[in-house]
mmCIF file of C-alpha atoms in Angstrom:
data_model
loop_
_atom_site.group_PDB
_atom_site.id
_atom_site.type_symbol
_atom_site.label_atom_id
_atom_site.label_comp_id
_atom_site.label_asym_id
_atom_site.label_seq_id
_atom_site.Cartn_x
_atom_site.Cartn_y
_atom_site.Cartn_z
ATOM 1 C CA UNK A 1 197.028 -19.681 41.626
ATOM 2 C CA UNK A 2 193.286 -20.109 41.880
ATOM 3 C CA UNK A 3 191.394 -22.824 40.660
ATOM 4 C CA UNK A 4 189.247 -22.381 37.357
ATOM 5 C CA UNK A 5 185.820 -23.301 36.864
ATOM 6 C CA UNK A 6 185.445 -24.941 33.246
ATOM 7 C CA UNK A 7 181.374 -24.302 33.831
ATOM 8 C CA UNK A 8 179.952 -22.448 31.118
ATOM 9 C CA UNK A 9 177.538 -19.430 32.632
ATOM 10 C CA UNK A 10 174.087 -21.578 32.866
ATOM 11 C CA UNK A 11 171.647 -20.661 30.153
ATOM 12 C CA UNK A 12 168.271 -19.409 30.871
ATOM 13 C CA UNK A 13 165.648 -22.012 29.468
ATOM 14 C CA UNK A 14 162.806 -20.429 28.324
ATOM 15 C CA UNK A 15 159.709 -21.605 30.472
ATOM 16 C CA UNK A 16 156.182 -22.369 29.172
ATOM 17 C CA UNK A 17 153.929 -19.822 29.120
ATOM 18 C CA UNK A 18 150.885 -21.922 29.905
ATOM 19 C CA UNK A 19 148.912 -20.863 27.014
ATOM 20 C CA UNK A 20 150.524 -23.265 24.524
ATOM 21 C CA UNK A 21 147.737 -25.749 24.094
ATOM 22 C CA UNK A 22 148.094 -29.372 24.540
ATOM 23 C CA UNK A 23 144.692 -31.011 24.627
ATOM 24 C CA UNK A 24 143.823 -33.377 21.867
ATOM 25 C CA UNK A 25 140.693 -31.193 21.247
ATOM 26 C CA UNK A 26 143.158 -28.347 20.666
ATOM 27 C CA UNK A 27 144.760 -29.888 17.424
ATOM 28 C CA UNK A 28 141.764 -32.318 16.405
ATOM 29 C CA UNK A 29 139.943 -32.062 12.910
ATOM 30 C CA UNK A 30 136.474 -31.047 13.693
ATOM 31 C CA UNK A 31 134.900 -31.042 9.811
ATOM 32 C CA UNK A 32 135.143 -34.733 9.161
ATOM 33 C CA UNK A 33 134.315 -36.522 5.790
ATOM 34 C CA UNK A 34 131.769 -39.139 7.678
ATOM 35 C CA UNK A 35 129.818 -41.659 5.929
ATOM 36 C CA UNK A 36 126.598 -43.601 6.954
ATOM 37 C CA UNK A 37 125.958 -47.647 7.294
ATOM 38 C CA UNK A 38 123.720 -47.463 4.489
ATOM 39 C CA UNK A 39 126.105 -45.924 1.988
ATOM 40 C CA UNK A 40 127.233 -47.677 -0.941
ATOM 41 C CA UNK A 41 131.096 -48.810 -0.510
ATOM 42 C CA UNK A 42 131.666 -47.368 -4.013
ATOM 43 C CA UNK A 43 130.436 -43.926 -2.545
ATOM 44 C CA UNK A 44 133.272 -44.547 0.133
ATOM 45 C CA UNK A 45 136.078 -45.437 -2.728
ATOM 46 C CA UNK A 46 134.947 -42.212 -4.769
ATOM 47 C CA UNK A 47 134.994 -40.305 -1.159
ATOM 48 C CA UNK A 48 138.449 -41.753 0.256
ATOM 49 C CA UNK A 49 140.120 -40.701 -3.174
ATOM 50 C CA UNK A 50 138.460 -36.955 -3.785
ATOM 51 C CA UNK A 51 139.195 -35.678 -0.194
ATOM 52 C CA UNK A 52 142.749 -37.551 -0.025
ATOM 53 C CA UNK A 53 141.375 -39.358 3.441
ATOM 54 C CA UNK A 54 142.302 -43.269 4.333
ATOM 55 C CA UNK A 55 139.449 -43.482 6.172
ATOM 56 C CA UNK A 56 136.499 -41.957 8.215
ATOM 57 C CA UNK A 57 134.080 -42.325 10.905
ATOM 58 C CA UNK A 58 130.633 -43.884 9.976
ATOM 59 C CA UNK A 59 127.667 -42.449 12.048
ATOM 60 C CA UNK A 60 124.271 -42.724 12.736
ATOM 61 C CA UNK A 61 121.059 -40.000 12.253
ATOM 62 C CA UNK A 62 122.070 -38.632 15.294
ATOM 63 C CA UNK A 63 125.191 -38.037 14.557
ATOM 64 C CA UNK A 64 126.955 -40.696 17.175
ATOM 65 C CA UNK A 65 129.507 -42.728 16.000
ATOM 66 C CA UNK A 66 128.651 -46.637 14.784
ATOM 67 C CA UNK A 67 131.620 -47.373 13.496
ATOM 68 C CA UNK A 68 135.103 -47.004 10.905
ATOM 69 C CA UNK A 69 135.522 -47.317 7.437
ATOM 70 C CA UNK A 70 139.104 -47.548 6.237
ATOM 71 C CA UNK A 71 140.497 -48.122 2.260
ATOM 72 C CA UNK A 72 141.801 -51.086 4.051
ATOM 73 C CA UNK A 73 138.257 -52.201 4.923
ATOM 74 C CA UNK A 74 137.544 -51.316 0.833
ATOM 75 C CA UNK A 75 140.555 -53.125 -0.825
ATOM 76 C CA UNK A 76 139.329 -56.412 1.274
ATOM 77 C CA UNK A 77 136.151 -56.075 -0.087
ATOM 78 C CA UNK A 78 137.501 -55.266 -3.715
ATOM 79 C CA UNK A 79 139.864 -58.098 -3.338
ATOM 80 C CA UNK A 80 137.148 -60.613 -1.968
ATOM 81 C CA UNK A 81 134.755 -59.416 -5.046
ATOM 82 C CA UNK A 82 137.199 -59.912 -7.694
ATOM 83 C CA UNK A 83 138.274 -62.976 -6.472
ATOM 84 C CA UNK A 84 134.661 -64.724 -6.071
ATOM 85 C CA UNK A 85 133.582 -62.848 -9.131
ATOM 86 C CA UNK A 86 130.853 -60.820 -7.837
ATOM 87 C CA UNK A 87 130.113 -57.355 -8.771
ATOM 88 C CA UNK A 88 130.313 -54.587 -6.048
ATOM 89 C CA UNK A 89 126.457 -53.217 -6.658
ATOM 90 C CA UNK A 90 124.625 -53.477 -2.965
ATOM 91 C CA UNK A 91 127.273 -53.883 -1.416
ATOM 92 C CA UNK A 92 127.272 -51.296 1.981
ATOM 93 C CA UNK A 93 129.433 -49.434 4.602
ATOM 94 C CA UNK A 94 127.505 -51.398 7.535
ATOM 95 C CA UNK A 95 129.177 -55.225 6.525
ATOM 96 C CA UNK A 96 132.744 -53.368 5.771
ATOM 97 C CA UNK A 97 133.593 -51.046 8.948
ATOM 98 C CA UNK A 98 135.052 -51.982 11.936
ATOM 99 C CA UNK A 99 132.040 -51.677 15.028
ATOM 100 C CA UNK A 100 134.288 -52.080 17.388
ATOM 101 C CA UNK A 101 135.921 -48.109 17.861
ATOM 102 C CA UNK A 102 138.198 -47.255 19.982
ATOM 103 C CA UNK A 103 137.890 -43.589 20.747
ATOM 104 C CA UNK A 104 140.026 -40.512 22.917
ATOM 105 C CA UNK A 105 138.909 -38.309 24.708
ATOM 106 C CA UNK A 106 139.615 -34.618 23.440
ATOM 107 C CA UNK A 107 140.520 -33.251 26.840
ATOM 108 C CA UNK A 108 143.634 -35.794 26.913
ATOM 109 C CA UNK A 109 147.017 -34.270 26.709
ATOM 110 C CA UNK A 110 148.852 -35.033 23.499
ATOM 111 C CA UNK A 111 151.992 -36.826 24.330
ATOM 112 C CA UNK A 112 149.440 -39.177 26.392
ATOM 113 C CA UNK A 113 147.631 -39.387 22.798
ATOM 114 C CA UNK A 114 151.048 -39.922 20.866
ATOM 115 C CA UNK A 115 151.784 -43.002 23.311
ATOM 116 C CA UNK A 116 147.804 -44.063 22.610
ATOM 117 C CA UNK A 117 148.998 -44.149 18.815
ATOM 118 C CA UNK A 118 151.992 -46.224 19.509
ATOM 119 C CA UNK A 119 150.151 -48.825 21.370
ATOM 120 C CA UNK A 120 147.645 -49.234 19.427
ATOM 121 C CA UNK A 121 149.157 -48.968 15.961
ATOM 122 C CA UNK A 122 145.575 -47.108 14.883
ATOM 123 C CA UNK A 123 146.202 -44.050 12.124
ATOM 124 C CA UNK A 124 143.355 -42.123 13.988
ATOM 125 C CA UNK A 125 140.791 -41.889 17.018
ATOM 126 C CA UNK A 126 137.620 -40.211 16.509
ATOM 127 C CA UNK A 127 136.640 -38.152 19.436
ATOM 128 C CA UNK A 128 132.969 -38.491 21.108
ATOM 129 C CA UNK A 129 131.521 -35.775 23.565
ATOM 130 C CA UNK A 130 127.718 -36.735 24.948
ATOM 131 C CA UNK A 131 127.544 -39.500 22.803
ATOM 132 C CA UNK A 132 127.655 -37.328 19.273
ATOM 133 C CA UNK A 133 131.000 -37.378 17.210
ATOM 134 C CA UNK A 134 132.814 -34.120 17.360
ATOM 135 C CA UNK A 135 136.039 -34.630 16.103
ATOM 136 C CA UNK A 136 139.329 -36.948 15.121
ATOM 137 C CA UNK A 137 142.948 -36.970 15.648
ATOM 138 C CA UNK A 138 145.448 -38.470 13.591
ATOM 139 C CA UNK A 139 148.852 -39.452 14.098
ATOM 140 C CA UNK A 140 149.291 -36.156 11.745
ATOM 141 C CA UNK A 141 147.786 -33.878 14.150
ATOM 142 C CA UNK A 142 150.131 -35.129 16.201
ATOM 143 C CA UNK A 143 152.781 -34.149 14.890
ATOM 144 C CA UNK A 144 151.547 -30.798 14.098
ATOM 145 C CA UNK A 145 151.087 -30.230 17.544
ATOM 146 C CA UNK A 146 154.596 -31.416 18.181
ATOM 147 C CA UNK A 147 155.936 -28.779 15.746
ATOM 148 C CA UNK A 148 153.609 -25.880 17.425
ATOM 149 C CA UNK A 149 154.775 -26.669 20.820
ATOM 150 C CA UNK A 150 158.647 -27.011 19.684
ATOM 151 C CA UNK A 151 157.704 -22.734 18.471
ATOM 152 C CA UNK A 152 156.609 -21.881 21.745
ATOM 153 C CA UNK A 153 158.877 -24.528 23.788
ATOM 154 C CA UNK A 154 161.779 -26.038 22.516
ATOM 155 C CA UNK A 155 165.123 -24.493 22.263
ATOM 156 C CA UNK A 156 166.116 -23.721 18.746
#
């Protein structure tokens, strides 16, 4: 009596082609709502609600990035205003966003990017190329990119 294998025949896993992207800049949004430091923070509010955004990059003339304006940054200030009293009128982008931006580089590979997101516990990182804002990834995009790759990757 011979021995019998309980092995299954091996399955052939489907190898990556090598064209399935997975560079930030690959799945980044490139038409950003931005806003400037000189724009009302009722302009923002309007903004953030119309195009269904939490947020956006704030830039300069030039088109480089200064800073971040979240509707975190915009509830503070509608919370601070209601509770002092004071009406919202003159009241700018420049004294609400965050200066100090973290940004990713679009040639990083995605997964590195996921783990980025994780540490940092940020909902988005603009991307800068030559000093000029060209695009943003989200934790969304992420995840898109995630479901692509799974198409071209994963097993089903």
């Amino acid at each position: 009596m011979g021995i019998k294998s309980f092995l299954a025949a091996r399955r052939t896993t489907k190898k990556t082609t090598g064209d399935a992207p997975l560079r930030v800049s690959d799945y980044m949004t490139r038409n950003l709502v931005t806003f400037k430091a000189d724009q009302p923070l009722e302009e923002v509010i309007n903004a953030i609600i119309k195009h269904r955004i939490s947020g956006g990059p704030v830039v300069n003339e030039k088109n480089e990035l200064i800073g971040i304006i979240s509707e975190t940054d915009c509830i503070k200030e509608i919370s601070e205003s209601r509770y002092h009293n004071l009406p919202m009128n003159n009241h700018t982008v420049e004294n609400y966003m965050v200066k100090d931006v973290e940004t990713i580089d679009g040639n990083m590979n995605i997964f590195d990017a996921a783990n980025k997101f994780l540490e940092s516990k940020r909902r988005r990182f603009p991307i800068v190329e030559n000093g000029k804002l060209v695009g943003q990834i989200s934790q969304k995009d992420i995840l898109k990119a995630a479901l692509a790759l799974k198409g071209a990757t994963w097993e089903k």
